[in-house]
Coordinates of N, CA and C in Angstrom, one line a residue:
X13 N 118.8 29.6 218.5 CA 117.8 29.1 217.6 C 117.4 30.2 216.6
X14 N 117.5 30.4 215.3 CA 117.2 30.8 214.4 C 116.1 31.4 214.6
X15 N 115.3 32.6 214.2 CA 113.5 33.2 214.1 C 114.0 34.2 212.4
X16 N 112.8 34.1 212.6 CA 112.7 34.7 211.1 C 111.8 36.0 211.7
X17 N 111.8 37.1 211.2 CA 111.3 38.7 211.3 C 110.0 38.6 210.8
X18 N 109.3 39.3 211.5 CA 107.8 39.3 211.2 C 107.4 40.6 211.9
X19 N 106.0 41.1 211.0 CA 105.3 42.9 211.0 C 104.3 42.1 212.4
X20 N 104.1 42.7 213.8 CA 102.8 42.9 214.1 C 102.6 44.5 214.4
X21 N 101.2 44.2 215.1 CA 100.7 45.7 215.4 C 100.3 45.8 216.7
X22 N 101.0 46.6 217.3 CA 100.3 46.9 218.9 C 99.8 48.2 218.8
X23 N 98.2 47.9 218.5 CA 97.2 48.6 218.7 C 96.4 48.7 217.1
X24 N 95.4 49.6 217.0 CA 95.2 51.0 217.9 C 94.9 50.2 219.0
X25 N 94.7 51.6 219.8 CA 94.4 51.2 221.4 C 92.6 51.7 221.3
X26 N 92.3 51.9 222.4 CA 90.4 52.1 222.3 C 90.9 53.8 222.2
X27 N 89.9 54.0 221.9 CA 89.7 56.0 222.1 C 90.1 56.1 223.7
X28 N 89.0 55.4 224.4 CA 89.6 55.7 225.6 C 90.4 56.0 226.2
X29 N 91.9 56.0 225.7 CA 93.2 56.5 225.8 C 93.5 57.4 225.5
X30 N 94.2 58.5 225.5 CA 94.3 60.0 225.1 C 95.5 59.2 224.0
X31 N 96.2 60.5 223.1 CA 97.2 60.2 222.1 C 96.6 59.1 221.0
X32 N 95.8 58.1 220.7 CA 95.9 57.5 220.3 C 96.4 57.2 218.8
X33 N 96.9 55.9 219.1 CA 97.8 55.6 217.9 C 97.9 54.0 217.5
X34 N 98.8 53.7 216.3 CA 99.0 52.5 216.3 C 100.5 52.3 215.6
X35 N 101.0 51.4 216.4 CA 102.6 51.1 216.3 C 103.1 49.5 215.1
X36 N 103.1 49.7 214.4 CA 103.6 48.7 213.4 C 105.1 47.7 214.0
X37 N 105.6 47.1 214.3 CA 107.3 46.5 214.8 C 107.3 45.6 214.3
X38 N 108.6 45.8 213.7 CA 109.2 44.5 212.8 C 109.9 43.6 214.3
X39 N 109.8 42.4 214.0 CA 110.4 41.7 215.6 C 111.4 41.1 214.8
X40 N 112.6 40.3 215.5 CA 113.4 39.5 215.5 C 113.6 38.8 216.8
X41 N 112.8 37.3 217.1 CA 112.3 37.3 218.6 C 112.0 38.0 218.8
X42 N 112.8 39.0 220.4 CA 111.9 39.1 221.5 C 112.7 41.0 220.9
X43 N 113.2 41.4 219.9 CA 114.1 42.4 219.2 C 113.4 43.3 218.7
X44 N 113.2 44.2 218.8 CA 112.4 45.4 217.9 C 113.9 45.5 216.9
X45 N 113.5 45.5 215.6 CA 114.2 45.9 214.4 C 113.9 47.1 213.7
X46 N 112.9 47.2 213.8 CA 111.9 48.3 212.8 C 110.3 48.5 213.3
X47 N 110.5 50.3 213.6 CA 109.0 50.3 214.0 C 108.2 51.7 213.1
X48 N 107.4 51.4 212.9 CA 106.2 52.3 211.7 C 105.4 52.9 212.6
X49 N 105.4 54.6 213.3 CA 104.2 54.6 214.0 C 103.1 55.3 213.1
X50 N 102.1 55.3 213.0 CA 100.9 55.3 212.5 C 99.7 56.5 213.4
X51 N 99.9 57.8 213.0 CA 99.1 58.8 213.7 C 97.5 58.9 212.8
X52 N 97.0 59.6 213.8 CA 95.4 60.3 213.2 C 94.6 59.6 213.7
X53 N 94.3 58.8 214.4 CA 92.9 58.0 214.6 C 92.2 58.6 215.5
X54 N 92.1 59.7 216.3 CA 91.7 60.3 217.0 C 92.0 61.4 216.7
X55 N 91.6 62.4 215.7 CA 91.5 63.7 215.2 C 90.4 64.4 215.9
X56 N 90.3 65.6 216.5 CA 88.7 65.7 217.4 C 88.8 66.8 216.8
X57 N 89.1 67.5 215.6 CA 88.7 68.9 214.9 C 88.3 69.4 215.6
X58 N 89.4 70.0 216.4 CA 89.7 71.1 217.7 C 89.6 72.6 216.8
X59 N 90.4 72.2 215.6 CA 90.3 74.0 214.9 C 89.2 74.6 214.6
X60 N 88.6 73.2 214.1 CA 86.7 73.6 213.6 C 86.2 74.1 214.2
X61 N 86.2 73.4 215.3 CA 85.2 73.7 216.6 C 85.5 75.0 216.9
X62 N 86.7 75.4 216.8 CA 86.9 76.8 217.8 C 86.6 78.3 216.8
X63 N 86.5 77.9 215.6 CA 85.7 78.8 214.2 C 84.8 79.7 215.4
X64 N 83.5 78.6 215.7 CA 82.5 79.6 216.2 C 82.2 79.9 217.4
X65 N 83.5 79.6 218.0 CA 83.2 80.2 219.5 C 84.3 81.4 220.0
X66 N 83.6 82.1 221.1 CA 83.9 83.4 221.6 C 85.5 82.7 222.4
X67 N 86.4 84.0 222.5 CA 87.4 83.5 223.2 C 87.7 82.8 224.4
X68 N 86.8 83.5 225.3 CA 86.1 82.8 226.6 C 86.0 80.9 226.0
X69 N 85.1 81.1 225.6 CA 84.5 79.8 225.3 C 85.4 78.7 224.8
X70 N 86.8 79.2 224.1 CA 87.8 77.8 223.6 C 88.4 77.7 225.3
X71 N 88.4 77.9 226.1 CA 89.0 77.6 227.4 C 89.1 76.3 228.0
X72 N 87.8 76.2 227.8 CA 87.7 74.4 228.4 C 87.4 73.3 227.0
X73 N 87.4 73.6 226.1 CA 87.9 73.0 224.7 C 89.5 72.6 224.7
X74 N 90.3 73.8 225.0 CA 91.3 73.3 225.1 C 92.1 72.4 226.4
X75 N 91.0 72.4 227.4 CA 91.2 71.5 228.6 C 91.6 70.0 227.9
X76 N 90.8 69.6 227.1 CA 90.0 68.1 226.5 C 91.2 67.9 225.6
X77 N 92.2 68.8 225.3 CA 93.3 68.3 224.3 C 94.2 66.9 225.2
X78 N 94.3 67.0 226.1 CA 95.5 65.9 227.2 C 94.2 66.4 228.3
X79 N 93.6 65.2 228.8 CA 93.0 65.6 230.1 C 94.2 65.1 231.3
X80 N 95.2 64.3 230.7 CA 96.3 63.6 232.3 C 97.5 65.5 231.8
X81 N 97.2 66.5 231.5 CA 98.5 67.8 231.7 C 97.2 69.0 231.2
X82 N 95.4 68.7 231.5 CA 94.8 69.9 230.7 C 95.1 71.0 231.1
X83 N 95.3 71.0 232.4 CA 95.8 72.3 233.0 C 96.6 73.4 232.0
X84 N 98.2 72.7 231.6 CA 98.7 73.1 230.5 C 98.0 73.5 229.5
X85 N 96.9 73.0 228.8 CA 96.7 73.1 227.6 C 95.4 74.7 227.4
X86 N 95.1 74.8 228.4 CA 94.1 75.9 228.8 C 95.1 76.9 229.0
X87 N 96.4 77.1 230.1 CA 96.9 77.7 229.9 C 97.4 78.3 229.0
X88 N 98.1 77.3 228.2 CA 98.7 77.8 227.0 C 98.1 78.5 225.8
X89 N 96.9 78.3 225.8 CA 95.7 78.8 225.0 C 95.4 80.2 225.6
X90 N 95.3 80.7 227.1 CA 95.2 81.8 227.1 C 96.7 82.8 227.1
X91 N 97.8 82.1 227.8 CA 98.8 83.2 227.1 C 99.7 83.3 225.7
X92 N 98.8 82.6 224.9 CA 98.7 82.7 223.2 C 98.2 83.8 223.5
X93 N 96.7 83.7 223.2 CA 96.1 85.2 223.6 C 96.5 86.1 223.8
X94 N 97.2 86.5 225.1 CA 97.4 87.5 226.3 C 98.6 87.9 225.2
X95 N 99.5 87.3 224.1 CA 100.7 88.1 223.7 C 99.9 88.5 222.4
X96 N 99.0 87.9 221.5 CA 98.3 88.1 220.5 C 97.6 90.0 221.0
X97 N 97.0 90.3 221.8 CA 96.4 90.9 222.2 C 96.8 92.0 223.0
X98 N 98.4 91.6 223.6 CA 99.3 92.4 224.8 C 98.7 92.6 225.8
X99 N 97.8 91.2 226.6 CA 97.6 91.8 227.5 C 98.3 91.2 228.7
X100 N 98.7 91.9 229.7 CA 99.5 91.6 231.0 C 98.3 91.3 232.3
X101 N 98.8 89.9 232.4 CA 97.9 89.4 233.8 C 98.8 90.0 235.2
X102 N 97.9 89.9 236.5 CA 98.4 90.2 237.2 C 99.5 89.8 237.5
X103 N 100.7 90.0 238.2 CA 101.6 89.4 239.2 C 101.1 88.6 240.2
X104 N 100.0 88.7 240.9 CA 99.1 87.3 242.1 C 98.8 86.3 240.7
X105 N 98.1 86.7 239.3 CA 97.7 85.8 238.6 C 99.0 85.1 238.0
X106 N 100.1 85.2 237.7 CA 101.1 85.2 237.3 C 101.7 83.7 238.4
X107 N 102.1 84.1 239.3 CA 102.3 83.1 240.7 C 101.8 82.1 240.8
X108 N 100.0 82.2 240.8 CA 99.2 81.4 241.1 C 99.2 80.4 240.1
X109 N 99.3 80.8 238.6 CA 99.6 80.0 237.4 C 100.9 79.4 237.6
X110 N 102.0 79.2 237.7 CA 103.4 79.2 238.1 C 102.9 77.3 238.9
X111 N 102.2 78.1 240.4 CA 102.1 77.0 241.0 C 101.3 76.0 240.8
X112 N 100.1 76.3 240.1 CA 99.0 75.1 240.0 C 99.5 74.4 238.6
X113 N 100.5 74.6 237.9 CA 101.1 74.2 236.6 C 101.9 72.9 237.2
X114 N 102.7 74.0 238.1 CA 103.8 72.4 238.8 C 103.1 71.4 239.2
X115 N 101.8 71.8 240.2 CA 101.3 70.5 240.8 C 100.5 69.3 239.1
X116 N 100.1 70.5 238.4 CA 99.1 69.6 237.1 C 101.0 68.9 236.7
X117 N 102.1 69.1 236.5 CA 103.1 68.5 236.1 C 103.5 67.5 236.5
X118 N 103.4 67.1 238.1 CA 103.1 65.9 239.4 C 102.4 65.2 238.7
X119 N 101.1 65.7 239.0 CA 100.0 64.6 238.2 C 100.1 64.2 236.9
X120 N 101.2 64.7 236.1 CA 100.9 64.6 234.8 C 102.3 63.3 234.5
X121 N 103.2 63.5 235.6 CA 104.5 62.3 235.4 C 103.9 61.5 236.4
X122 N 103.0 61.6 237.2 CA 102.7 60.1 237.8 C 101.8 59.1 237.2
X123 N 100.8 60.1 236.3 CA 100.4 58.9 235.1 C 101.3 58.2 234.3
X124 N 102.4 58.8 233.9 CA 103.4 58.3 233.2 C 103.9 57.2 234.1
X125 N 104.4 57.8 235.1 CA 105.4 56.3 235.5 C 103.8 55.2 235.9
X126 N 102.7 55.2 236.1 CA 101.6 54.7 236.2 C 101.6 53.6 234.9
X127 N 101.9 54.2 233.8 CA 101.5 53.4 232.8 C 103.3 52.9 232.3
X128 N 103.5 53.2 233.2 CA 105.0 52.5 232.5 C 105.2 50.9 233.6
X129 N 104.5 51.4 234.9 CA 104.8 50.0 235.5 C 103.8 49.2 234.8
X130 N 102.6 49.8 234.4 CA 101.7 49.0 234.0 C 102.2 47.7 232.6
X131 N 102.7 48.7 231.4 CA 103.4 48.1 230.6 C 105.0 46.9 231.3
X132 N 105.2 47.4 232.2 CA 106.5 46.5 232.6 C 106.2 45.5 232.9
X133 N 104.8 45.8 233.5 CA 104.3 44.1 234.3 C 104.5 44.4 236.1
X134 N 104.7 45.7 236.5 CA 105.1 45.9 237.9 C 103.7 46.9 238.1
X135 N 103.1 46.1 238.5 CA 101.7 46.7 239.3 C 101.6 47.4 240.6
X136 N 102.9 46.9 241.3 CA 103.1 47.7 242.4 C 103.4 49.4 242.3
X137 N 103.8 49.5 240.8 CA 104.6 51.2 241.2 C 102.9 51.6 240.1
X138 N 102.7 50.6 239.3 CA 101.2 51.2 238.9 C 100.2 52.0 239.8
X139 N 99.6 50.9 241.0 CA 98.7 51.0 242.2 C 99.6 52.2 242.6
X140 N 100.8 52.7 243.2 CA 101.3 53.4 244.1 C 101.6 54.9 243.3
X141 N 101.8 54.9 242.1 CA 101.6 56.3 241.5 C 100.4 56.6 241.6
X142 N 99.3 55.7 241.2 CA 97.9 56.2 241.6 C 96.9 56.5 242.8
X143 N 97.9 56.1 243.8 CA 97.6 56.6 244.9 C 98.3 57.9 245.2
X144 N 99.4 58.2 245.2 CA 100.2 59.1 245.0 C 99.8 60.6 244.1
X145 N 99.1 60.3 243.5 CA 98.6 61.2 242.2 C 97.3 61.8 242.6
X146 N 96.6 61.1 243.4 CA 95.1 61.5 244.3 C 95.0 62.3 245.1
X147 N 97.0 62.8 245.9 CA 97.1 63.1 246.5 C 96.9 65.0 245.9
X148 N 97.1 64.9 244.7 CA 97.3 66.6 244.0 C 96.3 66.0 243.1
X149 N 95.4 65.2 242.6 CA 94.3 65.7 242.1 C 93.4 66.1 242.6
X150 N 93.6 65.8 244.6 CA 92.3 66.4 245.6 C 92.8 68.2 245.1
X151 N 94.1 68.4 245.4 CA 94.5 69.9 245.6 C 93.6 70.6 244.2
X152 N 94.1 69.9 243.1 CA 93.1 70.9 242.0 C 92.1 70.4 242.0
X153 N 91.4 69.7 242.5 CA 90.0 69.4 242.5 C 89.5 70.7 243.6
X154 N 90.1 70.7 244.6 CA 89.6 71.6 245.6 C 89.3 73.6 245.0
X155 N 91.0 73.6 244.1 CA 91.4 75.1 243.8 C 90.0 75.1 242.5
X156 N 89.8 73.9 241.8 CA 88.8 74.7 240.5 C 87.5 73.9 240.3
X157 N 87.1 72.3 241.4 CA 85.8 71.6 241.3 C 85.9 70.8 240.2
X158 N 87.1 70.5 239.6 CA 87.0 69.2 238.7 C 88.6 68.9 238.9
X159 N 88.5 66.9 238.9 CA 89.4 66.2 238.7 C 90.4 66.4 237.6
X160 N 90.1 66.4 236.6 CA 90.3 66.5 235.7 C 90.7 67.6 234.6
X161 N 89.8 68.1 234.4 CA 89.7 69.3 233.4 C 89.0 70.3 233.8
X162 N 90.0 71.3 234.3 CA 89.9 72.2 235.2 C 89.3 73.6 234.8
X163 N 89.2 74.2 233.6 CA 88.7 75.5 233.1 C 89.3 76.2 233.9
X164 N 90.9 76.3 234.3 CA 91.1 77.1 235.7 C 91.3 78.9 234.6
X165 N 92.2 78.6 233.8 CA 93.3 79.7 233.6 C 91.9 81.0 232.6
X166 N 92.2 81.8 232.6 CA 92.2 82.8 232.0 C 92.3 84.0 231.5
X167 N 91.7 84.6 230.2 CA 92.8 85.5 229.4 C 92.6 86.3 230.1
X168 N 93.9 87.2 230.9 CA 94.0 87.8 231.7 C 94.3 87.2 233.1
X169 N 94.2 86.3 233.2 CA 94.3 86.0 235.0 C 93.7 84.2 234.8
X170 N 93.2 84.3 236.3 CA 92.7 82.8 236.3 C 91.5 83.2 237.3
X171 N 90.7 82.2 237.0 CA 88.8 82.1 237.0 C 88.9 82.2 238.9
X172 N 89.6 82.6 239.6 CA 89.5 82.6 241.0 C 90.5 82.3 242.1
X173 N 90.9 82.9 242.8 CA 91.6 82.8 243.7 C 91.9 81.8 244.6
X174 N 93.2 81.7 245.0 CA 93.1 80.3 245.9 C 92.0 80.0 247.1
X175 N 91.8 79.2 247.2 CA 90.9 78.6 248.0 C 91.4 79.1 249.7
X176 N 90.8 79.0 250.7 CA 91.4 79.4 252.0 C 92.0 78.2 252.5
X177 N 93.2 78.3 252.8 CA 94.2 77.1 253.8 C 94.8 76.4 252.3
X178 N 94.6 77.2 251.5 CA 94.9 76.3 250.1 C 96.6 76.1 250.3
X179 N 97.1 77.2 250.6 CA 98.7 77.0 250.6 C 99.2 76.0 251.6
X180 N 98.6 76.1 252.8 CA 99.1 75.1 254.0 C 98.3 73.7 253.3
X181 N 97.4 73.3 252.7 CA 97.1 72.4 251.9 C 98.4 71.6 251.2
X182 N 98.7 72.3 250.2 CA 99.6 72.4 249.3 C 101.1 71.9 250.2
X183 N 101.6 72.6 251.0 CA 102.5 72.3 252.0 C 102.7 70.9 252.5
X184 N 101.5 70.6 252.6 CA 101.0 69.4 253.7 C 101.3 68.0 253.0
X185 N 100.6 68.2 251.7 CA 100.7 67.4 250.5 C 102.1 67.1 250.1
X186 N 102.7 68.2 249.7 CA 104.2 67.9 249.3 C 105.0 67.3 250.2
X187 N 105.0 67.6 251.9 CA 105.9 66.9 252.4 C 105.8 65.6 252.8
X188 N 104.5 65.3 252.6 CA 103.6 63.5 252.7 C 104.0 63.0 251.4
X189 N 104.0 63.8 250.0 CA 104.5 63.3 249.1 C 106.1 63.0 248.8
X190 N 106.7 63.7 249.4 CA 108.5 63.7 249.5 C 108.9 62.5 250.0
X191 N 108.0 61.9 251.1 CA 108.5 60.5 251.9 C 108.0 59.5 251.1
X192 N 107.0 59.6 250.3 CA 106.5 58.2 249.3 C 107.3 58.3 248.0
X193 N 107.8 59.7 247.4 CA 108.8 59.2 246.4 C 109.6 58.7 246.9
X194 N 110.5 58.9 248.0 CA 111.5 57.6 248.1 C 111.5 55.9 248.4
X195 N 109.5 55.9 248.4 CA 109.9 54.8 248.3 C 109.5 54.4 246.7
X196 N 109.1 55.1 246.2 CA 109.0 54.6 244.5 C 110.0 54.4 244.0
X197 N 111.2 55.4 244.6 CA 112.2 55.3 244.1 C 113.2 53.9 244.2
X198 N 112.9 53.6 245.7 CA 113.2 52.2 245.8 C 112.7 51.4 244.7
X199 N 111.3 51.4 244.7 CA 110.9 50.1 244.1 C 111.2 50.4 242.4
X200 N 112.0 51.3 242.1 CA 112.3 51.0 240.6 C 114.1 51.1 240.7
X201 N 114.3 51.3 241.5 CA 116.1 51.8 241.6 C 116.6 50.0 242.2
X202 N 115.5 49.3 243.2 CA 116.0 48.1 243.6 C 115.3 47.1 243.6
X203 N 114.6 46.9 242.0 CA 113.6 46.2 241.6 C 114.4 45.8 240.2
X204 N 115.2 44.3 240.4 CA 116.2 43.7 239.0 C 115.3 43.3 238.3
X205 N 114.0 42.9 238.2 CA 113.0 42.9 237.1 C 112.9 44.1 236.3
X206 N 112.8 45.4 237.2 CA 112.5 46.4 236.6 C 113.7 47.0 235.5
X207 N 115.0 46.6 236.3 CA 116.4 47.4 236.1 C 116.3 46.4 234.6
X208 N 115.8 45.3 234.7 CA 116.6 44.1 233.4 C 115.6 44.6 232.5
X209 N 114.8 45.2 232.3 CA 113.7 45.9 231.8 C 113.4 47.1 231.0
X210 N 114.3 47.4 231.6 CA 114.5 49.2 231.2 C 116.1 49.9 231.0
X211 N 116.9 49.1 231.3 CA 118.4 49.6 231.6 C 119.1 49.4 230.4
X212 N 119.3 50.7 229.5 CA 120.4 49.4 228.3 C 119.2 49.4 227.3
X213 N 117.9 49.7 227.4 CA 117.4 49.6 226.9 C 116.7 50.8 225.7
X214 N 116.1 50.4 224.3 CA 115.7 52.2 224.0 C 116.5 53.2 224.3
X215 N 118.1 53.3 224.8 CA 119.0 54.4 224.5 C 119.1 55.3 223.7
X216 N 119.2 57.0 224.0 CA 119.4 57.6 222.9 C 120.1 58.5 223.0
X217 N 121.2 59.1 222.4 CA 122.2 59.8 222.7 C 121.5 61.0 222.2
X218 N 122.0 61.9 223.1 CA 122.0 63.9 222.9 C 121.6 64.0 221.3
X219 N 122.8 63.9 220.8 CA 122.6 64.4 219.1 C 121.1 63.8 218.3
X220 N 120.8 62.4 218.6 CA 119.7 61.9 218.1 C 118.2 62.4 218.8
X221 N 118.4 63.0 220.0 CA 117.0 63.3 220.4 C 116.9 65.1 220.0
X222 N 118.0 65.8 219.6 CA 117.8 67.0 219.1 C 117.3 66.6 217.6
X223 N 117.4 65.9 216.8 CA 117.6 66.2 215.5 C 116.1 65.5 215.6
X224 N 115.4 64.5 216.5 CA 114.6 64.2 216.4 C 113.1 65.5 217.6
X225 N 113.2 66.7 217.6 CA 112.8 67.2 218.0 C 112.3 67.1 219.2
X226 N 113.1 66.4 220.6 CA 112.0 65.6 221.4 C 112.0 66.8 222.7
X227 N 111.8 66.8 223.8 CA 111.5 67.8 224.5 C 111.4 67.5 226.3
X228 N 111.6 68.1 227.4 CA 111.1 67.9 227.7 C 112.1 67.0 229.1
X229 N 111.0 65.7 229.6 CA 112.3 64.8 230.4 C 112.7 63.8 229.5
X230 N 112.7 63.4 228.1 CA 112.8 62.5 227.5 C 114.1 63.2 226.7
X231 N 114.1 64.6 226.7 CA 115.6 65.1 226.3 C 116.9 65.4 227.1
X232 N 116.1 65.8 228.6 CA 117.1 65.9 229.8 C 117.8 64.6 229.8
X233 N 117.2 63.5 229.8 CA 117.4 61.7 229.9 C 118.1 61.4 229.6
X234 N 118.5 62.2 227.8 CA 119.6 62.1 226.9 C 121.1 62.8 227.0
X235 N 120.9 63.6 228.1 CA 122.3 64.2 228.9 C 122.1 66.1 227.8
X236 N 120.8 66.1 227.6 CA 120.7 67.8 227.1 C 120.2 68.5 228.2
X237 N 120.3 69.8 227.9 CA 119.8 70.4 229.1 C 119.0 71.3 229.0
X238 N 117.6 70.7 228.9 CA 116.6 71.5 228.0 C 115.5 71.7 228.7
X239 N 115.2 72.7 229.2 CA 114.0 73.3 230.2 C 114.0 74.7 229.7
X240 N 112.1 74.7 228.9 CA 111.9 76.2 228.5 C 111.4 76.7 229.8
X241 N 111.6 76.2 230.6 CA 111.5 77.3 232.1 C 112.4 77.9 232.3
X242 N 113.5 77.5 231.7 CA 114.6 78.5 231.6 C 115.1 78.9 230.7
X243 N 115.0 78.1 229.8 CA 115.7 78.7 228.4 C 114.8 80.0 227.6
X244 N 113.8 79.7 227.8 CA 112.5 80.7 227.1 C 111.4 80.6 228.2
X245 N 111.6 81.5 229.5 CA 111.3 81.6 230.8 C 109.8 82.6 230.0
X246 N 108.6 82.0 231.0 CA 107.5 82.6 230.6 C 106.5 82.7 232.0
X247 N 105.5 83.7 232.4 CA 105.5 83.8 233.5 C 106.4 84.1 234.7
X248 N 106.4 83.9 235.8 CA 107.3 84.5 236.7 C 108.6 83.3 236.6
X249 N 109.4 82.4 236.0 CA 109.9 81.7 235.9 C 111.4 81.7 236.1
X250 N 111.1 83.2 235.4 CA 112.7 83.6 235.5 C 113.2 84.1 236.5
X251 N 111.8 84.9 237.9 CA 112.2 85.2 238.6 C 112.6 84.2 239.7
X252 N 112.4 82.8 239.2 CA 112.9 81.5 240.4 C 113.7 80.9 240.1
X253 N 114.0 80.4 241.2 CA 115.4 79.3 241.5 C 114.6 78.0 241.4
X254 N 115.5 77.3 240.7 CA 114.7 75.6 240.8 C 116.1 74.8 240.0
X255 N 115.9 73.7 240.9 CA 116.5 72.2 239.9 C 116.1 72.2 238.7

C-alpha cells in the first residue's frame, strides 16, 4: 500500500531529561528517511556561572553537567586544572579515581540500556537495569553521601579516602553483578522482539562513524577500536591491563 512522507517531531522532551533535545523525522510508514536534530533547549550557562567562582567551587557545578556519568564530569574539570597548573595528584589519588570512574561507567551504561528497553517497549530489561544499577549507586553513595552528584574528585586528589570494607564492598557487588549480567544478556541476546528491533537496524560502518566524530561504545559497535584509555591513557591507565 502506498504512504506518502510526512515531517513529525519526537519531542522536545520535559527538562527533566538530561541532553535535551528535539528530533524532526521525515517517515515513510513505519521508515525513517530523513532526520533534523534540533539542539539548545537546555543551555544552563555553565560558563557564566563559573566567571565568579573560586576553583574549588566549579567542582560540583560541573557534577550537574550529566548527573547519569557526573562523576566524569567533576573529574574532568579537575584534571583540566591539575595540567593547566602542573599539578601531580597522588598515586593512592590516582587509583582511587581510576576505580570510582569504572563503577560511575556501570551506572552510566545501565541507564542506557534502561532507557533503551524502555524505548523498545521491553520493561523487563528496563526494571532489571534499574535494579542492577542500585547495586553501584549504594557503592558511591556510601564512598561520597550522594546518589547522584558526587563532588567526589579534586584538584589535586579526591575529597576523601575510601570508606572502611569499601574494597571488599566493591568485590562483593561485582561478583553479584557478573551473575545478573548474564542474565540481561539472555534477555536481549534471546528475546526475537528485541533482536527484530534492533538487528539490521540504524547500521553504521567504521568510515561513517569516524568522519562523524562519534566516540566511545557507539564507535567500538562500528568495528573501530577506539578507547582513550588507551589510546591517550590518562591517570594510571596505562599502567593496566583491561578488555
Amino acid at each position: 500500500m502506498p504512504t506518502d512522507e510526512m515531517w513529525i517531531n519526537m519531542g522536545p522532551q520535559h527538562p527533566f531529561n538530561h541532553g535535551l533535545w528535539n528530533l524532526r523525522v521525515k517517515l515513510k510508514g513505519e521508515t525513517i528517511t530523513q532526520a533534523e536534530p534540533i539542539i539548545g533547549y537546555l543551555h544552563r550557562g555553565w560558563e557564566k556561572m563559573v566567571e565568579n567562582r573560586t576553583y574549588s567551587q566549579i567542582v560540583p557545578l560541573a557534577d550537574r553537567l550529566c548527573y547519569g556519568s557526573s562523576l566524569s564530569w567533576n573529574h574532568l574539570y579537575c584534571l583540566t586544572a591539575e595540567k593547566i597548573y602542573g599539578i601531580e595528584a597522588p598515586d593512592r589519588a590516582k587509583y582511587i579515581r581510576v576505580a570510582v570512574l569504572e563503577l560511575q561507567r556501570i551506572t552510566s551504561h545501565l541507564t542506557w540500556l534502561m532507557a533503551v528497553g524502555t524505548d523498545l517497549g521491553s520493561y523487563t530489561i528496563m526494571t532489571w537495569s534499574i535494579r542492577e544499577r542500585e547495586l553501584f549507586l549504594d557503592l558511591l553513595c556510601k564512598l561520597s553521601g550522594a546518589r547522584m552528584t558526587y563532588n567526589y574528585c579534586r584538584i589535586g586528589g579526591v575529597r576523601s579516602d575510601l570508606p572502611e570494607n569499601y574494597e571488599r564492598d566493591v568485590n562483593r557487588t561485582l561478583d553479584e553483578f557478573e551473575k545478573r549480567l548474564r542474565d540481561l544478556e539472555s534477555l536481549m541476546d534471546e528475546n526475537e522482539p528485541f533482536l527484530m528491533r534492533t538487528v539490521g537496524i540504524g547500521k553504521m560502518d567504521g568510515k561513517t562513524a569516524m568522519n562523524l566524530g562519534l566516540t566511545g561504545p557507539i564507535m567500538r559497535a562500528s568495528g573501530v577500536e577506539m578507547d582513550l584509555r588507551r589510546l591517550d591513557p590518562y591517570e594510571v591507565y596505562a599502567d593496566m591491563k583491561f578488555d
